[in-house]
Amino acid sequence: MPASPAPAASAPLAPAAPLLAWYDRHRRLLPFRAPEGGRPEPYQVWLSEVMLQQTTVAAVGPRFARFLARFPDVEALAAAPEAAVMEEWAGLGYYARARNLHACARIVAARGGFPGEAAALRKLPGIGAYTAAAIAAIAFDQPVVPVDGNVERVVARLAAEATPLPAAKPRLVALAEGFMADAAARARPGDFAQALFDLGATLCTPRSPVCALCPWRGACAAQRQGVQETLPRKAPKRARPLRHGVHFLLADAAGRVLLRRRPPRGLLGGMLEIPGTPWREATWEAAEALPFAPLPGLAWRRLPGLARHGFTHFELEMALLAATLPPAAAPAPLPEGMEMRPLAEAEAALPTAMRRLLALAR
DNA sequence: GAGACGTGGAG
DNA sequence: TCTCCAAGTCT
């Protein structure tokens, strides 16, 4: 007997018809969503799904439109240099998404379009179980149920699942798959998926769910038991350590600043940065930090204040030293990975952590 | 399986 | 100020 038997897809937790009827009246009008009855473009569904990974609808709206204007189709994206894609993604976070998006575009353009089934989509870079199912359901009408945080919450409440996440995930996925046993869900897989998202985003919310308006009120075990606010349970999070860094803002007479390209993988991988020391838990003395300056022999002055930025797994506090390149200095070839950019351009291309640092210079 | 991986908004 | 969390993926 298996240690933790994966539950087989079973009878649906709740009927699809009331949810779809609710969706037809209350669906959100979102900038990245095809108009009612309109055929969604696979490219746009894919792009929006990747942007929406761990990112709010409000943040994605304007960035989706801007990205689409710059890279209108998968061929245009595939033809672009990776640095241009990274720059367009600046400020959105989780930069591996941008690298994978670009790699995925090249594969898709080469094969002449997106595959139409979840299993094939799943093999592409940056497309995991959720995104594969979302694209398959929304763009290709495949009878699958994408399980995101909304769906986890809705299903955990319908079933009154008390096991904390992520341990409960396999069971929640199996229960979500069960929805497709209902012919009404199979008839409209894309709408059914988006109905689940909208239900989770507007009624079955993490705090203060609005059960009185829920089309699935009668089917919800958590609501019957009065425990909806406590579900889904989650494993406790670890504390985030505080790390420190010292960075060096070098400007030339023309007002350009020195930037450095970070290594292709890892934290802020492939993004530009203001050169600095490593980030560590111990604070830095000036004498210790100076060897990390991008050029030796300059008169660095400390700018007042500290830039603070919270990453997922640590908090960062950065000090900024500034220096100006003498106008007469010969334009020495910059070291590998370094470039000078006008201040405004640098600001647009930098991730938020680095923009905070730049703000100290004003 | 657990940790790495960004950011901004809400309460 | 601080915690939570948002249409997750990769290793």
XYZ file of C-alpha atoms (C1' of nucleotides) in Angstrom:
384
model
C 0.000 0.000 0.000
C 1.402 3.432 -0.962
C 2.385 5.686 1.919
C 0.202 8.547 0.697
C -2.278 7.303 -1.891
C -3.040 9.882 -4.578
C -6.810 10.217 -4.601
C -8.302 9.360 -7.957
C -10.340 12.019 -9.723
C -13.755 11.582 -8.217
C -17.221 13.010 -8.513
C -17.127 16.835 -8.604
C -17.156 18.696 -5.283
C -19.703 21.081 -6.764
C -21.695 21.388 -10.017
C -20.241 23.568 -12.798
C -23.512 25.128 -13.937
C -24.082 27.586 -11.060
C -20.458 28.743 -11.182
C -20.577 29.297 -14.958
C -23.892 31.150 -14.656
C -22.353 33.375 -11.962
C -19.306 33.938 -14.180
C -21.465 34.955 -17.121
C -22.948 37.753 -15.010
C -19.947 38.792 -12.941
C -16.799 38.035 -14.931
C -14.070 40.627 -14.484
C -13.099 42.679 -17.510
C -9.321 42.378 -17.546
C -6.893 43.945 -20.028
C -5.271 40.601 -20.803
C -8.511 38.664 -21.105
C -10.217 38.144 -24.480
C -13.625 39.851 -24.793
C -16.639 37.614 -24.173
C -16.962 35.122 -27.004
C -13.657 36.317 -28.482
C -10.982 33.798 -29.411
C -7.956 34.195 -27.113
C -4.544 34.285 -28.830
C -2.281 31.547 -27.435
C 0.629 34.019 -27.395
C -1.341 36.481 -25.286
C -2.685 33.794 -22.966
C 0.839 32.470 -22.417
C 2.299 35.936 -21.862
C -0.406 36.951 -19.393
C -0.188 33.664 -17.490
C 3.568 34.014 -17.076
C 3.239 37.651 -16.004
C 0.556 36.693 -13.503
C 2.741 34.115 -11.763
C 2.928 35.394 -8.178
C 2.024 38.846 -9.480
C -1.169 40.808 -8.947
C -3.706 41.556 -11.668
C -3.238 45.275 -10.963
C 0.503 45.097 -11.577
C 0.152 43.043 -14.751
C -2.469 45.158 -16.551
C -0.289 48.030 -17.820
C 2.817 45.876 -18.194
C 0.971 43.402 -20.390
C -0.121 46.147 -22.785
C 3.370 47.633 -22.883
C 5.020 44.284 -23.497
C 2.570 43.434 -26.253
C 3.183 46.772 -27.961
C 6.933 46.084 -27.989
C 6.739 42.356 -28.808
C 3.406 41.864 -30.643
C 3.815 38.158 -31.378
C 5.980 35.185 -30.561
C 8.150 35.737 -33.645
C 8.956 39.301 -32.607
C 9.828 38.112 -29.110
C 12.004 35.299 -30.448
C 13.880 37.728 -32.700
C 14.685 40.172 -29.876
C 17.967 40.085 -27.918
C 17.602 38.700 -24.413
C 18.814 41.990 -22.897
C 15.867 43.811 -24.468
C 13.430 41.347 -22.912
C 15.086 41.660 -19.493
C 14.860 45.432 -19.712
C 11.172 45.288 -20.631
C 10.619 43.027 -17.614
C 12.484 45.355 -15.203
C 10.421 46.026 -12.070
C 8.165 42.987 -12.479
C 10.327 40.648 -10.410
C 11.119 36.936 -10.693
C 13.437 37.596 -13.609
C 13.855 33.908 -14.435
C 10.399 34.336 -15.960
C 11.776 36.770 -18.530
C 14.723 34.544 -19.402
C 12.455 31.517 -19.751
C 9.907 33.527 -21.714
C 12.550 34.417 -24.256
C 13.893 30.844 -24.465
C 10.343 29.537 -24.815
C 9.543 32.045 -27.581
C 12.504 30.812 -29.623
C 11.372 27.195 -29.302
C 7.764 28.014 -30.140
C 8.672 30.241 -33.094
C 10.959 27.520 -34.461
C 8.236 24.880 -34.261
C 5.656 27.199 -35.810
C 3.348 27.797 -32.850
C 2.337 26.658 -29.402
C 1.455 23.005 -28.784
C -2.222 22.617 -27.945
C -2.006 20.089 -25.140
C -1.016 20.535 -21.525
C 1.555 17.717 -21.538
C 3.483 19.284 -24.443
C 3.192 22.812 -23.035
C 4.576 21.535 -19.739
C 7.899 20.681 -21.408
C 8.564 24.310 -22.404
C 10.812 26.517 -20.255
C 8.959 28.535 -17.629
C 5.742 26.554 -18.086
C 4.906 24.403 -15.069
C 1.845 22.341 -14.219
C -0.340 25.360 -13.554
C 0.577 27.420 -16.612
C 0.393 24.425 -18.953
C -3.151 23.693 -17.783
C -4.165 27.355 -17.939
C -2.990 27.771 -21.546
C -4.490 24.424 -22.583
C -7.869 25.287 -21.054
C -8.104 28.967 -22.002
C -6.448 29.013 -25.425
C -7.153 25.453 -26.631
C -10.352 24.324 -24.868
C -8.663 21.297 -23.340
C -10.650 19.774 -20.437
C -8.105 20.489 -17.704
C -8.239 22.521 -14.492
C -5.309 24.834 -13.704
C -4.678 24.888 -9.952
C -3.370 28.238 -8.737
C -3.672 29.818 -5.306
C -7.292 30.765 -5.970
C -8.286 27.249 -6.945
C -6.395 25.775 -3.997
C -8.357 28.030 -1.675
C -11.752 27.367 -3.272
C -11.220 23.608 -3.307
C -9.758 23.476 0.217
C -12.881 25.235 1.458
C -15.359 23.194 -0.571
C -13.782 20.022 0.858
C -12.929 21.494 4.283
C -9.400 20.186 3.770
C -7.539 20.637 7.059
C -4.100 19.433 5.944
C -1.759 22.434 5.558
C -0.234 23.415 2.222
C 1.946 22.396 0.511
C 1.303 18.856 1.805
C -2.348 19.103 0.794
C -1.556 20.144 -2.785
C -1.765 16.703 -4.474
C -5.163 16.068 -2.965
C -6.445 19.518 -3.929
C -5.234 18.969 -7.500
C -7.049 15.633 -7.664
C -10.235 17.219 -6.336
C -9.917 20.042 -8.891
C -9.511 17.520 -11.711
C -12.803 16.058 -10.524
C -14.608 19.163 -11.771
C -14.102 17.936 -15.340
C -16.326 14.929 -14.676
C -19.163 17.443 -15.133
C -20.190 17.855 -18.790
C -21.003 21.528 -18.209
C -17.361 22.161 -17.201
C -16.021 20.119 -20.130
C -18.099 22.242 -22.495
C -16.318 25.457 -21.440
C -12.916 24.632 -19.908
C -11.452 28.123 -20.382
C -14.422 29.877 -18.869
C -14.574 27.337 -16.063
C -10.939 27.981 -15.150
C -11.386 31.733 -15.220
C -14.612 31.418 -13.253
C -12.642 29.654 -10.514
C -10.050 32.485 -10.576
C -12.739 35.147 -10.372
C -14.558 33.343 -7.579
C -11.319 33.130 -5.587
C -10.382 36.739 -6.325
C -13.722 38.398 -5.602
C -15.799 36.204 -3.241
C -13.784 33.283 -1.910
C -10.996 35.626 -0.824
C -8.220 34.772 1.667
C -9.698 37.073 4.326
C -13.395 37.790 4.887
C -14.879 35.628 2.127
C -18.313 36.756 0.963
C -20.135 33.451 1.328
C -23.574 35.087 1.108
C -23.020 35.814 -2.587
C -21.274 32.552 -3.491
C -22.834 30.381 -6.202
C -21.386 27.339 -4.421
C -22.564 28.218 -0.934
C -24.697 25.093 -0.601
C -21.816 22.836 -1.637
C -19.178 24.253 0.698
C -18.203 22.100 3.684
C -16.071 24.844 5.242
C -18.960 27.301 5.140
C -21.281 24.754 6.758
C -18.727 24.232 9.507
C -17.980 27.945 9.816
C -14.252 27.404 9.242
C -13.911 29.120 5.843
C -11.706 31.913 7.216
C -9.173 29.401 8.546
C -8.677 27.564 5.232
C -6.487 26.731 3.506
C -3.979 26.168 6.286
C -0.353 26.896 5.449
C 2.957 25.705 6.837
C 4.663 28.420 8.915
C 7.198 30.630 7.124
C 10.781 31.112 8.152
C 12.119 34.459 9.337
C 14.019 36.573 6.800
C 17.575 37.561 7.756
C 18.856 41.115 7.224
C 21.792 41.471 4.811
C 23.998 44.453 4.060
C 25.773 45.813 1.001
C 27.700 48.881 -0.153
C 27.255 50.102 -3.731
C 29.205 52.496 -5.938
C 27.540 55.080 -8.133
C 30.058 56.286 -10.686
C 28.937 59.154 -12.957
C 30.782 60.748 -15.839
C 30.740 64.394 -16.950
C 27.856 63.665 -19.337
C 25.678 62.412 -16.486
C 25.888 58.766 -17.428
C 26.254 56.153 -14.689
C 28.175 52.893 -14.593
C 26.110 49.695 -14.568
C 27.089 46.050 -14.480
C 25.311 42.983 -15.845
C 24.654 40.370 -13.159
C 25.415 36.690 -13.746
C 22.813 34.967 -15.935
C 21.246 32.867 -13.175
C 20.385 33.328 -9.532
C 19.123 36.434 -7.758
C 18.306 39.218 -10.259
C 20.027 37.004 -12.826
C 20.747 38.726 -16.129
C 19.640 42.123 -14.843
C 21.716 45.295 -14.639
C 22.909 46.534 -11.247
C 24.861 49.303 -9.611
C 28.221 47.668 -8.793
C 28.779 46.860 -5.143
C 29.999 44.467 -2.495
C 28.435 41.064 -1.956
C 25.385 41.075 0.322
C 26.093 39.535 3.709
C 24.687 39.535 7.224
C 27.676 41.385 8.722
C 27.803 45.132 8.115
C 30.621 46.627 6.030
C 33.359 49.006 7.143
C 34.348 51.545 4.478
C 37.864 50.158 4.209
C 36.472 46.684 3.688
C 34.059 47.758 0.974
C 36.413 49.945 -1.086
C 38.252 47.058 -2.790
C 34.893 46.230 -4.444
C 34.738 49.652 -6.149
C 34.492 49.299 -9.949
C 37.519 51.577 -10.488
C 40.436 52.135 -8.104
C 41.771 55.461 -6.954
C 38.597 57.540 -6.978
C 37.369 59.846 -4.202
C 34.190 58.151 -2.999
C 31.816 60.077 -0.778
C 29.068 58.516 1.274
C 25.530 59.673 0.370
C 23.201 60.026 3.343
C 20.563 57.416 4.026
C 20.172 53.709 3.367
C 18.160 51.908 0.710
C 16.057 49.059 2.033
C 14.492 46.334 -0.030
C 12.673 43.143 0.882
C 13.334 40.034 -1.172
C 11.383 36.836 -0.692
C 13.922 35.201 1.584
C 15.967 38.081 2.994
C 15.836 41.786 3.725
C 18.524 44.038 2.243
C 19.993 47.307 3.459
C 22.352 49.120 1.101
C 24.633 52.136 1.503
C 25.659 54.222 -1.514
C 29.042 55.774 -2.263
C 29.336 58.217 -5.164
C 32.184 59.491 -7.316
C 32.549 61.432 -10.551
C 34.873 60.511 -13.369
C 37.225 63.405 -14.173
C 36.173 64.943 -17.527
C 39.719 64.651 -18.837
C 39.973 60.966 -18.082
C 40.642 58.903 -21.177
C 37.613 56.751 -22.061
C 39.251 53.519 -20.988
C 37.540 50.384 -22.288
C 35.054 49.269 -19.666
C 35.575 45.911 -17.987
C 33.532 42.951 -19.239
C 29.849 43.279 -18.375
C 30.062 47.009 -17.539
C 28.304 49.798 -19.423
C 27.584 53.522 -19.048
C 23.934 54.570 -19.325
C 22.183 57.940 -19.072
C 20.579 58.225 -15.646
C 16.975 58.114 -16.864
C 17.668 55.075 -19.007
C 19.459 53.340 -16.152
C 16.507 53.937 -13.874
C 14.123 52.298 -16.349
C 16.348 49.277 -16.910
C 17.172 48.518 -13.270
C 15.285 46.182 -10.933
C 13.460 47.861 -8.054
C 16.140 47.077 -5.466
C 18.600 49.115 -7.556
C 16.120 51.923 -8.207
C 15.874 52.383 -4.451
C 19.609 52.900 -4.355
C 19.448 55.440 -7.160
C 16.831 57.348 -5.193
C 19.462 58.096 -2.539
C 21.359 60.168 -5.121
C 18.594 62.736 -5.584
C 10.570 18.357 -0.566
C 12.215 22.522 0.791
C 14.434 26.652 -0.509
C 15.516 30.221 -4.071
C 13.447 33.529 -6.587
C 10.875 40.165 -6.662
C 7.637 43.341 -6.066
C 3.766 46.265 -4.596
C -0.602 46.668 -2.304
C -3.735 45.689 1.478
C -4.970 45.272 6.270
C 6.289 48.987 10.565
C 5.083 44.490 9.502
C 2.934 40.423 7.732
C 0.518 38.291 4.184
C -0.057 37.250 -0.289
C -0.705 37.323 -5.844
C -3.189 33.242 -12.310
C 4.262 29.501 -9.735
C 8.655 27.364 -11.521
C 12.980 25.313 -10.957
C 16.437 22.740 -8.549
